[in-house]
DNA sequence: AGGAGCATGTAAGCTGTTACATGATTTC
DNA sequence: GAAATCATGTAACAGCTTACATGCTCCT
């Protein structure tokens, strides 16, 4: 998964500006694939245009800033599809929280406790984010995607959302049920390296 | 989380070679934080040595290849600890599988079906990997970590493992229970872009 | 004899981020 | 009038991967 693919994926669903793509890839369901910044999206779109996988039309509506709206071409669709047919790679999961958890004894019960709360907060935010993506037409694969099929596409997107929701909820459940145990471990073993003075 | 921190984290637990660190960060619990390759670990260790955060001793046992065993210094411990005290960042989750899921209609039921199986396979592998890390002394925070406390450290590591196990199991459950629905969506909506001929 | 695993390292290059630079419009 | 949001882009740099290069030991 790279910025290229995410651009094609978003454009597969409907025409977009670079700004849109960045927003969708950061806030929408597509944030499960990559989070791209402007610095990578704009150059990627230019390259994609050179290669004929997307086209671009300038739109200068009055009362709006000028924008460049990109559309995917047939070649682009084919290129994207052929990527999807390849066996997919394993999910990537990275957690700073778990690193702190492992070093519970070192950081002590207070730090662990606030880390757990922070982690639960993050998870709840994610829950909100996942449920809300798809609420507005802007965030989903609606738009120009062959009219009669949008309902099934929405169902697929919904399925993916539910998968995300289910996994995040599981993590919250574990944290709520067993967070206390970790704080207890930290309490029993805390032996110094007290950095409270350096906390800010 | 960068390679630097992961080196310090591993060395905090016990003395290691660059080779060890790479293995632990790829296969052990530490793979939840980053997966580093030799090309990043060796230069990182050199830099850390320059900065006095780790020291290195050469060991040339006969009947063994020469190895450079790194140890963390007090400065290194302090540097690592102060990182742990900082508010942690949100977990990162990236899934190619979910991208395919969203485009179910495009790839069709067969591809989705095998993607789901692949995903379940990956998750089971992860389950094995998580349960097995800590079996051998090599993979955990044992070693020189202040003897009388290793039990609590093990408990913290165990807690983190259980967290991982719980989340991965949730994902498998969802896949088993609802995978069929997605295949059904793909079946109903499949409309071409059939790349089976290109699948080889 | 060959393969797997142990062990270290470098160089080229890819990919992406951060920070900057700019400016219009909309909302409070 | 300030702040947020829309909108596009570049340049420097960070960070990591891949591929290469080397060589030893242990097991079968």
Coordinates of C-alpha atoms (C1' of nucleotides) in Angstrom, one line a residue:
Chain A
X1 CA 0.0 0.0 0.0
X2 CA 1.5 3.3 -1.1
X3 CA 0.2 6.7 -1.8
X4 CA -0.2 5.8 -5.4
X5 CA -2.6 3.1 -4.7
X6 CA -4.6 5.1 -2.2
X7 CA -5.0 7.8 -4.8
X8 CA -6.3 5.3 -7.4
X9 CA -8.6 3.7 -4.8
X10 CA -10.2 7.0 -3.9
X11 CA -10.5 8.1 -7.5
X12 CA -11.9 4.8 -8.4
X13 CA -14.9 5.8 -6.3
X14 CA -15.3 9.3 -7.6
X15 CA -13.5 12.4 -8.9
X16 CA -11.5 14.2 -6.3
X17 CA -9.0 17.0 -5.7
X18 CA -5.7 16.3 -4.0
X19 CA -7.1 18.1 -0.9
X20 CA -10.0 15.6 -0.8
X21 CA -7.8 12.6 -1.1
X22 CA -5.6 13.7 1.8
X23 CA -8.7 14.3 3.9
X24 CA -10.3 10.9 3.0
X25 CA -7.0 9.1 3.6
X26 CA -6.6 10.7 7.0
X27 CA -10.1 10.8 8.4
X28 CA -12.2 8.2 6.4
X29 CA -12.2 4.5 6.2
X30 CA -9.2 4.8 3.9
X31 CA -7.1 5.8 6.9
X32 CA -7.0 2.0 7.5
X33 CA -4.7 1.8 4.5
X34 CA -2.3 4.7 4.7
X35 CA -2.3 8.2 6.0
X36 CA -0.8 10.4 3.4
X37 CA 0.2 14.0 3.6
X38 CA 0.0 16.7 0.9
X39 CA 3.7 16.4 0.3
X40 CA 3.2 12.9 -1.0
X41 CA -0.2 13.2 -2.6
X42 CA 0.4 16.1 -5.0
X43 CA 3.6 14.6 -6.5
X44 CA 1.9 11.2 -6.7
X45 CA -1.1 12.7 -8.6
X46 CA 1.3 14.4 -11.0
X47 CA 3.1 11.2 -11.7
X48 CA -0.1 9.3 -12.1
X49 CA -1.2 11.9 -14.7
X50 CA 2.0 11.6 -16.6
X51 CA 1.5 7.8 -16.8
X52 CA -2.1 8.3 -18.0
X53 CA -3.7 6.5 -15.0
X54 CA -5.6 9.7 -14.1
X55 CA -6.7 12.8 -15.9
X56 CA -7.1 16.3 -14.4
X57 CA -9.5 19.1 -15.2
X58 CA -9.1 22.6 -13.8
X59 CA -12.1 24.1 -12.2
X60 CA -12.2 27.8 -11.4
X61 CA -15.6 28.4 -9.9
X62 CA -16.1 32.0 -8.9
X63 CA -16.3 32.4 -5.1
X64 CA -14.2 29.3 -4.7
X65 CA -10.4 28.8 -4.9
X66 CA -9.3 27.2 -8.1
X67 CA -9.1 23.4 -7.9
X68 CA -7.7 20.5 -9.9
X69 CA -10.2 17.7 -10.1
X70 CA -8.7 14.3 -10.9
X71 CA -10.5 11.4 -12.6
X72 CA -9.3 7.9 -13.0
X73 CA -8.8 6.5 -16.5
X74 CA -9.5 3.0 -17.7
X75 CA -5.8 2.3 -17.5
X76 CA -5.9 3.5 -14.0
X77 CA -8.8 1.3 -13.1
X78 CA -7.1 -1.7 -14.6
X79 CA -3.8 -0.9 -12.8
X80 CA -5.7 -0.6 -9.5
X81 CA -7.7 -3.7 -10.0
X82 CA -4.7 -5.8 -10.8
X83 CA -3.2 -4.8 -7.5
X84 CA -6.3 -5.9 -5.7
X85 CA -6.0 -9.3 -7.2
X86 CA -2.6 -9.9 -5.8
X87 CA -2.4 -11.8 -2.5
X88 CA -2.6 -9.2 0.2
X89 CA 0.0 -8.6 2.8
X90 CA -0.4 -9.1 6.5
X91 CA -2.0 -6.3 8.6
X92 CA 0.4 -3.9 10.3
X93 CA -0.2 -3.1 13.9
X94 CA 2.1 -0.8 15.9
X95 CA 1.4 0.3 19.4
X96 CA 3.4 2.6 21.6
X97 CA 1.0 1.9 24.4
X98 CA 2.1 -1.7 24.5
X99 CA 5.7 -0.7 24.8
X100 CA 4.8 1.3 27.9
X101 CA 2.7 -1.6 29.2
X102 CA 5.7 -3.9 29.0
X103 CA 7.8 -1.4 31.0
X104 CA 5.1 -0.9 33.6
X105 CA 7.4 -1.5 36.5
X106 CA 9.7 1.2 35.2
X107 CA 7.1 4.0 34.7
X108 CA 5.0 3.2 37.7
X109 CA 1.3 3.0 38.4
X110 CA 0.4 6.6 37.7
X111 CA 1.9 6.7 34.3
X112 CA 0.4 3.4 33.4
X113 CA -3.0 4.5 34.6
X114 CA -3.0 7.6 32.5
X115 CA -1.6 5.7 29.5
X116 CA -4.6 3.2 29.8
X117 CA -7.0 6.1 29.9
X118 CA -5.3 7.7 27.0
X119 CA -5.5 4.5 25.1
X120 CA -9.2 4.1 25.8
X121 CA -9.8 7.7 24.7
X122 CA -8.0 7.0 21.5
X123 CA -10.1 3.9 20.9
X124 CA -13.3 5.7 21.5
X125 CA -12.2 8.4 19.1
X126 CA -11.6 5.7 16.6
X127 CA -15.0 4.2 17.2
X128 CA -16.5 7.6 16.4
X129 CA -14.4 8.0 13.4
X130 CA -15.3 4.6 12.0
X131 CA -19.0 5.0 12.6
X132 CA -19.1 8.5 11.1
X133 CA -17.3 7.7 7.9
X134 CA -20.0 7.1 5.3
X135 CA -22.4 9.5 6.9
X136 CA -21.7 12.1 4.4
X137 CA -21.5 11.3 0.7
X138 CA -18.0 12.8 0.7
X139 CA -16.4 10.1 2.8
X140 CA -17.6 7.0 1.0
X141 CA -17.4 5.3 -2.3
X142 CA -20.5 7.0 -3.6
X143 CA -20.3 9.6 -6.2
X144 CA -19.9 8.3 -9.7
X145 CA -19.6 4.7 -8.9
X146 CA -22.0 2.9 -11.2
X147 CA -25.3 3.9 -9.9
X148 CA -27.2 0.7 -9.5
X149 CA -24.5 -0.9 -7.5
X150 CA -23.8 1.7 -4.9
X151 CA -26.0 -0.1 -2.4
X152 CA -23.8 -3.2 -2.5
X153 CA -20.7 -1.0 -2.4
X154 CA -22.1 0.6 0.7
X155 CA -22.7 -2.8 2.2
X156 CA -19.1 -3.8 1.6
X157 CA -17.9 -0.5 3.2
X158 CA -20.3 -1.1 6.0
X159 CA -18.9 -4.6 6.5
X160 CA -15.4 -3.2 6.7
X161 CA -16.5 -0.6 9.2
X162 CA -18.2 -3.2 11.4
X163 CA -15.0 -5.2 11.3
X164 CA -13.1 -2.2 12.5
X165 CA -15.7 -1.4 15.1
X166 CA -15.6 -5.0 16.4
X167 CA -11.9 -5.1 16.8
X168 CA -11.6 -1.7 18.5
X169 CA -14.4 -2.5 20.8
X170 CA -12.6 -5.7 21.8
X171 CA -9.5 -3.7 22.7
X172 CA -11.6 -1.3 24.8
X173 CA -13.2 -4.3 26.6
X174 CA -9.8 -5.7 27.4
X175 CA -8.6 -2.4 28.7
X176 CA -11.6 -1.9 30.9
X177 CA -11.6 -5.4 32.3
X178 CA -7.8 -5.9 32.8
X179 CA -6.4 -2.4 33.0
X180 CA -6.5 -2.6 36.7
X181 CA -4.2 -5.7 36.7
X182 CA -1.5 -3.8 34.9
X183 CA -1.7 -0.9 37.3
X184 CA -1.4 -3.4 40.1
X185 CA 1.7 -4.9 38.5
X186 CA 3.2 -1.4 38.1
X187 CA 2.4 -0.6 41.7
X188 CA 4.1 -3.7 43.1
X189 CA 7.2 -3.4 41.0
X190 CA 7.8 0.4 40.7
X191 CA 11.4 1.0 41.7
X192 CA 12.6 4.4 40.7
X193 CA 13.5 6.2 37.5
X194 CA 10.8 8.6 38.7
X195 CA 10.7 11.2 36.0
X196 CA 7.7 13.0 37.3
X197 CA 9.8 16.2 37.5
X198 CA 10.6 15.8 33.8
X199 CA 7.1 15.2 32.7
X200 CA 7.0 18.6 31.2
Chain B
X1 CA 8.7 4.7 17.7
X2 CA 11.9 4.4 15.7
X3 CA 14.8 2.0 15.5
X4 CA 16.7 3.9 18.1
X5 CA 14.1 3.4 20.7
X6 CA 13.6 -0.2 19.9
X7 CA 17.3 -0.9 20.3
X8 CA 17.3 0.8 23.7
X9 CA 14.1 -1.1 24.7
X10 CA 15.7 -4.4 23.9
X11 CA 19.0 -3.5 25.5
X12 CA 17.2 -2.3 28.6
X13 CA 16.2 -5.9 29.2
X14 CA 19.5 -7.5 28.4
X15 CA 22.7 -7.4 26.5
X16 CA 22.3 -8.3 22.8
X17 CA 23.9 -8.3 19.4
X18 CA 22.5 -6.4 16.4
X19 CA 21.4 -9.8 15.1
X20 CA 19.5 -10.5 18.2
X21 CA 17.7 -7.1 18.1
X22 CA 16.6 -7.6 14.6
X23 CA 15.2 -11.0 15.4
X24 CA 13.4 -9.8 18.5
X25 CA 12.0 -6.8 16.7
X26 CA 10.7 -9.0 13.9
X27 CA 9.5 -12.1 15.7
X28 CA 9.0 -11.3 19.4
X29 CA 6.5 -9.0 21.2
X30 CA 8.6 -6.1 20.1
X31 CA 7.3 -6.6 16.6
X32 CA 4.3 -4.7 17.9
X33 CA 6.4 -1.6 17.9
X34 CA 8.5 -1.7 14.8
X35 CA 10.0 -4.2 12.5
X36 CA 13.5 -3.2 11.8
X37 CA 16.0 -4.6 9.4
X38 CA 19.8 -4.9 9.6
X39 CA 20.2 -1.9 7.4
X40 CA 18.7 0.3 10.1
X41 CA 19.8 -1.5 13.3
X42 CA 23.5 -1.6 12.7
X43 CA 23.8 2.1 11.9
X44 CA 21.5 2.9 14.9
X45 CA 23.7 1.0 17.3
X46 CA 26.8 2.7 16.0
X47 CA 25.2 6.1 16.6
X48 CA 23.9 5.1 20.0
X49 CA 27.4 4.1 20.9
X50 CA 28.9 7.4 19.7
X51 CA 26.3 9.2 21.9
X52 CA 27.3 7.0 24.9
X53 CA 23.8 5.5 25.3
X54 CA 25.1 2.0 24.7
X55 CA 28.5 0.3 25.0
X56 CA 29.9 -2.5 23.0
X57 CA 32.1 -5.4 23.8
X58 CA 33.6 -7.8 21.2
X59 CA 33.3 -11.4 21.9
X60 CA 35.3 -13.9 19.9
X61 CA 34.4 -17.2 21.3
X62 CA 36.2 -20.0 19.5
X63 CA 33.8 -22.1 17.5
X64 CA 31.5 -19.2 17.2
X65 CA 31.4 -16.2 14.8
X66 CA 32.7 -13.0 16.3
X67 CA 29.9 -10.9 17.7
X68 CA 29.5 -7.4 19.1
X69 CA 27.5 -7.5 22.3
X70 CA 25.8 -4.2 23.2
X71 CA 24.9 -3.0 26.7
X72 CA 22.8 -0.1 27.6
X73 CA 24.4 2.6 29.8
X74 CA 22.8 4.7 32.6
X75 CA 22.5 7.5 30.1
X76 CA 20.8 5.1 27.7
X77 CA 18.4 4.0 30.4
X78 CA 17.5 7.5 31.3
X79 CA 17.0 8.5 27.6
X80 CA 14.7 5.5 27.1
X81 CA 12.8 6.1 30.3
X82 CA 12.1 9.7 29.5
X83 CA 10.6 8.7 26.2
X84 CA 8.3 6.3 28.0
X85 CA 7.1 9.1 30.2
X86 CA 5.9 11.1 27.2
X87 CA 2.2 10.7 26.3
X88 CA 2.1 7.9 23.8
X89 CA 0.8 8.2 20.2
X90 CA -2.2 6.4 18.8
X91 CA -1.9 2.9 17.6
X92 CA -1.3 2.4 13.9
X93 CA -3.3 -0.1 12.1
X94 CA -3.0 -0.7 8.4
X95 CA -4.8 -3.4 6.5
X96 CA -4.6 -4.3 2.8
X97 CA -7.2 -6.9 3.4
X98 CA -9.8 -4.2 4.3
X99 CA -9.0 -2.4 1.0
X100 CA -9.9 -5.5 -0.9
X101 CA -13.0 -6.0 1.3
X102 CA -14.3 -2.5 0.3
X103 CA -13.8 -3.4 -3.3
X104 CA -15.5 -6.8 -3.0
X105 CA -17.8 -6.2 -5.9
X106 CA -14.8 -5.4 -8.1
X107 CA -12.7 -8.5 -7.3
X108 CA -15.6 -11.0 -7.0
X109 CA -16.5 -13.7 -4.5
X110 CA -13.6 -16.1 -5.2
X111 CA -10.9 -13.5 -4.6
X112 CA -12.8 -12.3 -1.5
X113 CA -13.1 -15.8 -0.2
X114 CA -9.4 -16.6 -0.6
X115 CA -8.6 -13.2 0.9
X116 CA -10.6 -14.0 4.0
X117 CA -8.9 -17.4 4.3
X118 CA -5.6 -15.7 3.9
X119 CA -6.5 -13.2 6.6
X120 CA -7.6 -15.9 9.0
X121 CA -4.3 -17.7 8.3
X122 CA -2.3 -14.6 9.0
X123 CA -4.2 -14.1 12.3
X124 CA -3.6 -17.6 13.4
X125 CA 0.1 -17.2 12.7
X126 CA 0.0 -14.1 14.8
X127 CA -1.7 -16.0 17.6
X128 CA 1.1 -18.6 17.5
X129 CA 3.7 -15.9 17.4
X130 CA 2.3 -14.0 20.3
X131 CA 1.8 -17.1 22.5
X132 CA 5.3 -18.4 21.7
X133 CA 7.2 -15.2 22.5
X134 CA 8.4 -15.5 26.0
X135 CA 8.7 -19.3 25.8
X136 CA 12.5 -19.0 25.4
X137 CA 14.6 -16.7 27.5
X138 CA 15.8 -15.1 24.4
X139 CA 12.6 -13.4 23.4
X140 CA 11.6 -11.8 26.7
X141 CA 12.7 -9.2 29.1
X142 CA 14.6 -11.6 31.2
X143 CA 18.4 -11.7 31.2
X144 CA 20.0 -9.1 33.4
X145 CA 16.9 -7.3 34.4
X146 CA 17.1 -6.9 38.1
X147 CA 16.7 -10.5 39.3
X148 CA 14.1 -10.2 42.0
X149 CA 11.7 -8.3 39.7
X150 CA 11.7 -10.5 36.6
X151 CA 8.5 -12.1 37.7
X152 CA 6.6 -8.8 37.6
X153 CA 8.2 -7.9 34.3
X154 CA 7.1 -11.3 33.0
X155 CA 3.6 -10.5 34.2
X156 CA 3.6 -7.2 32.4
X157 CA 4.8 -8.9 29.2
X158 CA 2.1 -11.5 29.7
X159 CA -0.5 -8.8 30.1
X160 CA 0.6 -7.3 26.8
X161 CA 0.6 -10.7 25.1
X162 CA -3.0 -11.3 26.4
X163 CA -4.0 -8.0 25.0
X164 CA -2.7 -8.9 21.6
X165 CA -4.2 -12.4 21.8
X166 CA -7.6 -11.0 22.7
X167 CA -7.6 -8.5 19.8
X168 CA -6.4 -10.9 17.2
X169 CA -9.0 -13.5 18.4
X170 CA -11.7 -10.9 18.1
X171 CA -10.7 -10.3 14.5
X172 CA -10.7 -14.1 13.7
X173 CA -14.2 -14.4 15.3
X174 CA -15.6 -11.6 13.2
X175 CA -14.1 -13.1 10.1
X176 CA -15.5 -16.5 10.9
X177 CA -18.9 -15.2 11.7
X178 CA -19.4 -12.6 9.0
X179 CA -17.0 -13.6 6.3
X180 CA -19.8 -15.3 4.4
X181 CA -21.8 -12.0 4.3
X182 CA -18.9 -10.3 2.4
X183 CA -18.6 -13.2 -0.1
X184 CA -22.4 -12.9 -0.6
X185 CA -22.1 -9.2 -1.3
X186 CA -19.2 -9.9 -3.8
X187 CA -21.3 -12.6 -5.5
X188 CA -24.3 -10.3 -5.9
X189 CA -22.4 -7.4 -7.3
X190 CA -19.6 -8.9 -9.3
X191 CA -19.6 -7.2 -12.7
X192 CA -16.3 -7.7 -14.5
X193 CA -12.7 -6.6 -14.3
X194 CA -12.2 -10.3 -14.1
X195 CA -8.5 -10.8 -13.8
X196 CA -8.5 -14.5 -13.3
X197 CA -6.5 -14.9 -16.4
X198 CA -3.8 -12.7 -15.0
X199 CA -3.8 -14.5 -11.7
X200 CA -1.5 -17.0 -13.5
Chain C
dA1 C1' 28.0 -31.3 0.2
dG2 C1' 24.5 -28.2 1.0
dG3 C1' 21.3 -25.6 3.5
dA4 C1' 19.9 -23.1 7.5
dG5 C1' 21.1 -20.1 10.9
dC6 C1' 24.5 -16.9 13.0
dA7 C1' 26.8 -12.6 12.4
dT8 C1' 28.1 -7.8 10.5
dG9 C1' 27.9 -4.4 7.6
dT10 C1' 27.3 -0.8 3.3
dA11 C1' 25.2 1.8 -0.6
dA12 C1' 21.6 3.1 -3.3
dG13 C1' 17.4 4.4 -3.4
dC14 C1' 12.4 4.8 -2.3
dT15 C1' 8.8 6.7 0.3
dG16 C1' 7.1 9.7 3.0
dT17 C1' 7.0 13.7 6.4
dT18 C1' 7.8 18.4 8.0
dA19 C1' 8.0 22.9 7.3
dC20 C1' 7.5 26.4 4.5
dA21 C1' 5.1 29.5 1.1
dT22 C1' 0.8 31.3 -0.6
dG23 C1' -3.8 32.8 -0.9
dA24 C1' -8.9 32.6 -1.2
dT25 C1' -13.4 31.9 1.3
dT26 C1' -16.3 30.8 5.1
dT27 C1' -17.8 31.0 9.8
dC28 C1' -17.9 33.0 14.3
Chain D
dG1 C1' -11.3 40.8 12.4
dA2 C1' -9.7 36.4 13.6
dA3 C1' -9.8 31.6 13.0
dA4 C1' -10.9 27.7 10.5
dT5 C1' -11.2 25.4 6.2
dC6 C1' -10.3 25.1 1.4
dA7 C1' -6.7 24.6 -1.9
dT8 C1' -1.9 23.8 -4.1
dG9 C1' 2.5 23.1 -4.1
dT10 C1' 8.0 22.6 -3.0
dA11 C1' 12.4 21.6 -0.8
dA12 C1' 15.0 19.5 2.7
dC13 C1' 15.4 15.9 5.1
dA14 C1' 14.4 11.6 7.9
dG15 C1' 13.9 7.0 8.0
dC16 C1' 13.8 2.8 6.5
dT17 C1' 14.2 -1.1 2.9
dT18 C1' 16.5 -3.9 -0.5
dA19 C1' 20.1 -5.8 -2.3
dC20 C1' 24.6 -6.8 -2.0
dA21 C1' 29.0 -8.5 0.1
dT22 C1' 31.2 -11.7 3.3
dG23 C1' 32.1 -15.6 6.2
dC24 C1' 31.5 -18.8 9.9
dT25 C1' 29.2 -23.0 12.2
dC26 C1' 25.9 -26.6 12.9
dC27 C1' 23.0 -30.1 11.3
dT28 C1' 21.6 -33.6 8.1

